């Protein structure tokens, strides 16, 4: 549809269905099917002679409420809960919680639910999907949401999985707060890092926070994120529009080890 913003974000997901072929996810943040501006994510399964599917197929997932605009950023290919399947992180900076306040959110959809949905995959076409699966349906590893604390915090504009960031081979989740207040910095942004606990789900309490350098609300730290490993060490890279050491509007990026 017009103004669906298809392709706002694109990410490799990893091998969800265990056939040795990787999947990818693509978002359409303003898609209206079946609800207004809910935003949808299409997970497209790898295909070919050596894959389970010989032609392209997809599943489509989305929230069960209007005006959620999910999918401004995506990241996959890493396992949060230790079940051997890659999980999918979704950024939604204009997401509204149950109180209808637009704080934004970082979200995680677990690979075992996506693996289950492969059974219901549809052929990949340019037409509207036959089915949109509400997040967390069927009781398979309910998705998790990490909301902001105030309106217009742009939580989830940047999102990343950090390989090995939770220890024991499990990934951590980094959620950017593009205009959030973390510590004593006025809306200068920052990043919250969440680790999985004994039950393998991510704790709702952040493991660590990275704050913006200044009180400038245009700092925007957390608008762009990535997680990576060097040897056995896990790192978070976080970028914003402004850095005190670099000067106004020159931008800055920081790299933090996740211990």
mmCIF file of C-alpha atoms in Angstrom:
data_model
loop_
_atom_site.group_PDB
_atom_site.id
_atom_site.type_symbol
_atom_site.label_atom_id
_atom_site.label_comp_id
_atom_site.label_asym_id
_atom_site.label_seq_id
_atom_site.Cartn_x
_atom_site.Cartn_y
_atom_site.Cartn_z
ATOM 1 C CA UNK A 1 0.000 0.000 0.000
ATOM 2 C CA UNK A 2 1.037 3.618 -0.410
ATOM 3 C CA UNK A 3 2.851 5.101 2.611
ATOM 4 C CA UNK A 4 3.499 1.688 4.188
ATOM 5 C CA UNK A 5 7.258 2.438 4.332
ATOM 6 C CA UNK A 6 8.157 -1.069 3.239
ATOM 7 C CA UNK A 7 11.870 -1.640 3.668
ATOM 8 C CA UNK A 8 12.322 0.817 6.534
ATOM 9 C CA UNK A 9 14.589 -1.790 8.141
ATOM 10 C CA UNK A 10 16.138 -5.019 6.891
ATOM 11 C CA UNK A 11 18.159 -7.630 8.772
ATOM 12 C CA UNK A 12 19.413 -11.151 8.436
ATOM 13 C CA UNK A 13 17.741 -13.345 11.045
ATOM 14 C CA UNK A 14 19.688 -16.595 10.864
ATOM 15 C CA UNK A 15 18.458 -20.153 10.353
ATOM 16 C CA UNK A 16 15.071 -20.379 12.100
ATOM 17 C CA UNK A 17 13.739 -23.632 10.641
ATOM 18 C CA UNK A 18 16.960 -25.643 10.824
ATOM 19 C CA UNK A 19 17.401 -26.358 7.110
ATOM 20 C CA UNK A 20 20.835 -24.763 6.845
ATOM 21 C CA UNK A 21 19.524 -21.709 4.955
ATOM 22 C CA UNK A 22 19.252 -18.313 6.616
ATOM 23 C CA UNK A 23 16.148 -16.147 6.816
ATOM 24 C CA UNK A 24 15.794 -12.370 6.667
ATOM 25 C CA UNK A 25 13.268 -9.865 8.030
ATOM 26 C CA UNK A 26 11.956 -6.651 6.489
ATOM 27 C CA UNK A 27 9.622 -4.097 8.061
ATOM 28 C CA UNK A 28 6.843 -1.811 6.859
ATOM 29 C CA UNK A 29 6.381 0.581 9.772
ATOM 30 C CA UNK A 30 3.132 2.228 8.654
ATOM 31 C CA UNK A 31 1.346 -0.694 7.042
ATOM 32 C CA UNK A 32 -2.400 -0.699 7.663
ATOM 33 C CA UNK A 33 -3.294 -4.372 7.399
ATOM 34 C CA UNK A 34 -5.488 -5.183 9.182
ATOM 35 C CA UNK A 35 -5.094 -2.284 11.681
ATOM 36 C CA UNK A 36 -4.195 1.354 11.028
ATOM 37 C CA UNK A 37 -0.444 2.074 11.199
ATOM 38 C CA UNK A 38 0.248 -1.035 13.236
ATOM 39 C CA UNK A 39 3.446 -1.804 11.332
ATOM 40 C CA UNK A 40 4.310 -5.299 10.119
ATOM 41 C CA UNK A 41 7.389 -7.513 9.919
ATOM 42 C CA UNK A 42 7.822 -10.044 7.127
ATOM 43 C CA UNK A 43 10.166 -12.940 7.837
ATOM 44 C CA UNK A 44 11.241 -14.463 4.525
ATOM 45 C CA UNK A 45 12.591 -18.016 4.633
ATOM 46 C CA UNK A 46 15.682 -19.022 2.721
ATOM 47 C CA UNK A 47 14.953 -20.984 -0.419
ATOM 48 C CA UNK A 48 16.762 -23.057 -3.009
ATOM 49 C CA UNK A 49 17.643 -26.608 -3.967
ATOM 50 C CA UNK A 50 19.374 -27.273 -0.634
ATOM 51 C CA UNK A 51 16.730 -25.587 1.560
ATOM 52 C CA UNK A 52 13.425 -26.769 2.988
ATOM 53 C CA UNK A 53 11.628 -24.371 0.645
ATOM 54 C CA UNK A 54 12.431 -24.337 -3.062
ATOM 55 C CA UNK A 55 10.604 -21.028 -3.620
ATOM 56 C CA UNK A 56 10.319 -17.880 -1.444
ATOM 57 C CA UNK A 57 7.833 -18.004 1.432
ATOM 58 C CA UNK A 58 7.022 -15.657 4.305
ATOM 59 C CA UNK A 59 5.298 -15.240 7.619
ATOM 60 C CA UNK A 60 3.954 -11.842 8.639
ATOM 61 C CA UNK A 61 3.820 -10.713 12.284
ATOM 62 C CA UNK A 62 2.554 -7.544 13.914
ATOM 63 C CA UNK A 63 0.963 -6.010 17.021
ATOM 64 C CA UNK A 64 -2.744 -6.430 17.703
ATOM 65 C CA UNK A 65 -3.347 -2.674 18.078
ATOM 66 C CA UNK A 66 -3.269 0.348 15.775
ATOM 67 C CA UNK A 67 -0.631 3.123 15.783
ATOM 68 C CA UNK A 68 2.299 0.990 16.969
ATOM 69 C CA UNK A 69 4.643 1.644 13.999
ATOM 70 C CA UNK A 70 6.938 -1.296 14.684
ATOM 71 C CA UNK A 71 10.096 -2.015 12.722
ATOM 72 C CA UNK A 72 12.165 1.181 12.555
ATOM 73 C CA UNK A 73 15.148 -1.032 13.282
ATOM 74 C CA UNK A 74 15.705 -4.806 13.235
ATOM 75 C CA UNK A 75 18.458 -7.150 14.353
ATOM 76 C CA UNK A 76 18.768 -10.933 14.407
ATOM 77 C CA UNK A 77 21.168 -13.865 13.990
ATOM 78 C CA UNK A 78 21.859 -14.284 17.717
ATOM 79 C CA UNK A 79 20.278 -16.466 20.413
ATOM 80 C CA UNK A 80 19.040 -14.796 23.618
ATOM 81 C CA UNK A 81 17.415 -17.701 25.450
ATOM 82 C CA UNK A 82 19.908 -20.471 24.694
ATOM 83 C CA UNK A 83 17.577 -22.768 22.750
ATOM 84 C CA UNK A 84 19.822 -22.806 19.693
ATOM 85 C CA UNK A 85 17.479 -20.708 17.547
ATOM 86 C CA UNK A 86 18.178 -17.102 16.557
ATOM 87 C CA UNK A 87 15.832 -14.456 17.952
ATOM 88 C CA UNK A 88 14.603 -11.216 16.378
ATOM 89 C CA UNK A 89 14.863 -7.744 17.949
ATOM 90 C CA UNK A 90 12.471 -5.025 16.777
ATOM 91 C CA UNK A 91 12.725 -1.281 17.352
ATOM 92 C CA UNK A 92 9.529 0.773 17.587
ATOM 93 C CA UNK A 93 10.276 4.386 18.665
ATOM 94 C CA UNK A 94 6.654 5.520 18.265
ATOM 95 C CA UNK A 95 5.106 2.531 20.041
ATOM 96 C CA UNK A 96 2.307 3.142 22.542
ATOM 97 C CA UNK A 97 1.992 1.013 25.680
ATOM 98 C CA UNK A 98 -1.231 0.032 27.414
ATOM 99 C CA UNK A 99 -1.518 3.583 28.794
ATOM 100 C CA UNK A 100 -1.463 4.887 25.180
ATOM 101 C CA UNK A 101 1.606 7.059 25.856
ATOM 102 C CA UNK A 102 3.998 7.114 22.914
ATOM 103 C CA UNK A 103 7.251 6.293 24.673
ATOM 104 C CA UNK A 104 8.596 3.887 22.094
ATOM 105 C CA UNK A 105 9.729 0.321 22.753
ATOM 106 C CA UNK A 106 12.360 -2.270 22.066
ATOM 107 C CA UNK A 107 10.912 -5.725 21.460
ATOM 108 C CA UNK A 108 12.106 -9.303 21.151
ATOM 109 C CA UNK A 109 10.355 -12.090 19.258
ATOM 110 C CA UNK A 110 11.761 -15.513 20.088
ATOM 111 C CA UNK A 111 12.970 -17.934 17.437
ATOM 112 C CA UNK A 112 10.956 -20.916 18.620
ATOM 113 C CA UNK A 113 7.715 -19.045 17.863
ATOM 114 C CA UNK A 114 8.983 -18.081 14.410
ATOM 115 C CA UNK A 115 10.033 -21.709 13.882
ATOM 116 C CA UNK A 116 6.484 -22.830 14.773
ATOM 117 C CA UNK A 117 4.991 -20.285 12.360
ATOM 118 C CA UNK A 118 7.034 -21.678 9.469
ATOM 119 C CA UNK A 119 4.343 -24.355 9.208
ATOM 120 C CA UNK A 120 1.931 -21.600 8.158
ATOM 121 C CA UNK A 121 4.254 -19.806 5.731
ATOM 122 C CA UNK A 122 2.675 -18.305 2.612
ATOM 123 C CA UNK A 123 4.172 -17.761 -0.834
ATOM 124 C CA UNK A 124 6.019 -14.455 -1.081
ATOM 125 C CA UNK A 125 3.984 -12.113 -3.289
ATOM 126 C CA UNK A 126 3.354 -8.408 -3.766
ATOM 127 C CA UNK A 127 -0.237 -8.871 -2.559
ATOM 128 C CA UNK A 128 -1.436 -8.404 0.998
ATOM 129 C CA UNK A 129 -0.705 -11.423 3.212
ATOM 130 C CA UNK A 130 -3.494 -13.872 3.931
ATOM 131 C CA UNK A 131 -2.600 -13.962 7.644
ATOM 132 C CA UNK A 132 -0.971 -11.558 10.083
ATOM 133 C CA UNK A 133 0.121 -13.385 13.224
ATOM 134 C CA UNK A 134 -0.313 -11.278 16.403
ATOM 135 C CA UNK A 135 2.876 -11.037 18.451
ATOM 136 C CA UNK A 136 3.127 -13.864 20.965
ATOM 137 C CA UNK A 137 0.112 -15.888 19.778
ATOM 138 C CA UNK A 138 -0.271 -19.577 20.589
ATOM 139 C CA UNK A 139 1.669 -19.300 23.856
ATOM 140 C CA UNK A 140 5.046 -19.809 22.196
ATOM 141 C CA UNK A 141 7.626 -17.761 24.088
ATOM 142 C CA UNK A 142 5.603 -14.549 24.442
ATOM 143 C CA UNK A 143 7.422 -11.580 22.964
ATOM 144 C CA UNK A 144 8.961 -9.092 25.377
ATOM 145 C CA UNK A 145 8.583 -5.323 25.327
ATOM 146 C CA UNK A 146 10.875 -2.727 26.928
ATOM 147 C CA UNK A 147 9.118 0.638 27.114
ATOM 148 C CA UNK A 148 10.351 4.137 27.802
ATOM 149 C CA UNK A 149 9.560 6.138 30.932
ATOM 150 C CA UNK A 150 8.189 9.266 29.264
ATOM 151 C CA UNK A 151 6.497 10.408 26.062
ATOM 152 C CA UNK A 152 8.584 11.031 22.960
ATOM 153 C CA UNK A 153 11.625 9.213 24.334
ATOM 154 C CA UNK A 154 12.217 7.481 20.966
ATOM 155 C CA UNK A 155 12.934 4.195 22.696
ATOM 156 C CA UNK A 156 13.814 1.610 20.072
ATOM 157 C CA UNK A 157 14.948 3.886 17.265
ATOM 158 C CA UNK A 158 18.153 1.889 17.448
ATOM 159 C CA UNK A 159 18.263 -1.742 18.574
ATOM 160 C CA UNK A 160 20.889 -4.489 18.599
ATOM 161 C CA UNK A 161 21.619 -7.983 19.838
ATOM 162 C CA UNK A 162 25.018 -8.304 21.511
ATOM 163 C CA UNK A 163 26.478 -11.789 20.928
ATOM 164 C CA UNK A 164 27.637 -13.344 24.189
ATOM 165 C CA UNK A 165 26.441 -10.289 26.131
ATOM 166 C CA UNK A 166 24.458 -12.354 28.657
ATOM 167 C CA UNK A 167 27.194 -14.924 29.206
ATOM 168 C CA UNK A 168 26.866 -18.689 28.647
ATOM 169 C CA UNK A 169 26.783 -18.092 24.909
ATOM 170 C CA UNK A 170 23.560 -16.085 25.084
ATOM 171 C CA UNK A 171 23.035 -12.666 23.515
ATOM 172 C CA UNK A 172 22.016 -9.489 25.327
ATOM 173 C CA UNK A 173 19.646 -6.822 24.011
ATOM 174 C CA UNK A 174 20.606 -3.157 23.571
ATOM 175 C CA UNK A 175 17.782 -0.621 23.205
ATOM 176 C CA UNK A 176 18.506 2.972 22.195
ATOM 177 C CA UNK A 177 16.663 5.825 23.956
ATOM 178 C CA UNK A 178 17.118 8.532 21.340
ATOM 179 C CA UNK A 179 15.552 11.290 23.475
ATOM 180 C CA UNK A 180 15.309 9.489 26.794
ATOM 181 C CA UNK A 181 16.451 10.727 30.174
ATOM 182 C CA UNK A 182 18.983 8.340 31.679
ATOM 183 C CA UNK A 183 20.803 9.528 34.759
ATOM 184 C CA UNK A 184 20.868 13.307 35.003
ATOM 185 C CA UNK A 185 21.126 14.090 31.297
ATOM 186 C CA UNK A 186 18.063 15.943 29.992
ATOM 187 C CA UNK A 187 16.672 13.997 27.024
ATOM 188 C CA UNK A 188 20.152 13.503 25.629
ATOM 189 C CA UNK A 189 19.525 9.846 24.920
ATOM 190 C CA UNK A 190 21.377 6.716 25.888
ATOM 191 C CA UNK A 191 21.237 2.939 25.715
ATOM 192 C CA UNK A 192 19.775 0.310 28.032
ATOM 193 C CA UNK A 193 21.313 -3.167 27.969
ATOM 194 C CA UNK A 194 19.212 -6.157 29.085
ATOM 195 C CA UNK A 195 20.553 -9.622 29.869
ATOM 196 C CA UNK A 196 18.793 -12.963 30.111
ATOM 197 C CA UNK A 197 18.364 -14.513 33.552
ATOM 198 C CA UNK A 198 18.003 -17.995 35.003
ATOM 199 C CA UNK A 199 14.685 -18.513 33.192
ATOM 200 C CA UNK A 200 16.496 -17.588 29.930
ATOM 201 C CA UNK A 201 14.144 -14.644 29.257
ATOM 202 C CA UNK A 202 15.493 -11.099 29.369
ATOM 203 C CA UNK A 203 15.212 -9.352 32.724
ATOM 204 C CA UNK A 204 12.989 -6.260 32.675
ATOM 205 C CA UNK A 205 15.618 -4.553 34.812
ATOM 206 C CA UNK A 206 18.498 -3.238 32.701
ATOM 207 C CA UNK A 207 21.923 -4.703 33.347
ATOM 208 C CA UNK A 208 23.651 -1.450 32.473
ATOM 209 C CA UNK A 209 22.966 1.978 30.978
ATOM 210 C CA UNK A 210 25.039 4.202 28.719
ATOM 211 C CA UNK A 211 24.088 7.874 29.015
ATOM 212 C CA UNK A 212 24.364 10.832 26.680
ATOM 213 C CA UNK A 213 27.407 13.039 27.224
ATOM 214 C CA UNK A 214 25.604 16.334 27.588
ATOM 215 C CA UNK A 215 22.287 17.892 28.516
ATOM 216 C CA UNK A 216 21.566 18.669 24.866
ATOM 217 C CA UNK A 217 18.279 16.974 23.964
ATOM 218 C CA UNK A 218 19.464 16.710 20.349
ATOM 219 C CA UNK A 219 22.368 14.503 21.412
ATOM 220 C CA UNK A 220 20.464 11.448 20.182
ATOM 221 C CA UNK A 221 22.737 8.789 21.652
ATOM 222 C CA UNK A 222 21.308 5.392 20.777
ATOM 223 C CA UNK A 223 19.899 6.273 17.363
ATOM 224 C CA UNK A 224 22.235 3.701 15.809
ATOM 225 C CA UNK A 225 23.503 0.556 17.566
ATOM 226 C CA UNK A 226 25.429 -2.628 16.860
ATOM 227 C CA UNK A 227 26.712 -5.517 18.943
ATOM 228 C CA UNK A 228 29.787 -7.617 18.149
ATOM 229 C CA UNK A 229 32.491 -9.874 19.585
ATOM 230 C CA UNK A 230 36.248 -9.673 19.410
ATOM 231 C CA UNK A 231 37.658 -12.964 20.578
ATOM 232 C CA UNK A 232 35.750 -13.832 23.748
ATOM 233 C CA UNK A 233 34.767 -10.247 24.572
ATOM 234 C CA UNK A 234 31.385 -8.706 23.746
ATOM 235 C CA UNK A 235 30.986 -5.065 22.757
ATOM 236 C CA UNK A 236 28.273 -2.496 22.110
ATOM 237 C CA UNK A 237 28.757 0.288 19.575
ATOM 238 C CA UNK A 238 26.387 3.253 20.103
ATOM 239 C CA UNK A 239 26.145 6.374 17.969
ATOM 240 C CA UNK A 240 24.374 9.733 18.199
ATOM 241 C CA UNK A 241 24.162 13.112 16.508
ATOM 242 C CA UNK A 242 26.248 15.109 18.972
ATOM 243 C CA UNK A 243 29.252 14.483 21.168
ATOM 244 C CA UNK A 244 30.775 16.931 23.634
ATOM 245 C CA UNK A 245 34.287 16.067 22.583
ATOM 246 C CA UNK A 246 33.493 16.349 18.871
ATOM 247 C CA UNK A 247 31.343 19.484 18.700
ATOM 248 C CA UNK A 248 27.781 20.277 17.752
ATOM 249 C CA UNK A 249 26.310 18.328 14.831
ATOM 250 C CA UNK A 250 29.460 16.370 14.150
ATOM 251 C CA UNK A 251 28.101 13.163 15.682
ATOM 252 C CA UNK A 252 29.887 10.616 17.813
ATOM 253 C CA UNK A 253 30.141 6.867 18.368
ATOM 254 C CA UNK A 254 31.223 5.016 21.465
ATOM 255 C CA UNK A 255 32.298 1.406 22.010
ATOM 256 C CA UNK A 256 31.600 -0.203 25.397
ATOM 257 C CA UNK A 257 32.657 -3.656 26.554
ATOM 258 C CA UNK A 258 29.797 -5.710 28.047
ATOM 259 C CA UNK A 259 31.351 -7.614 30.928
#
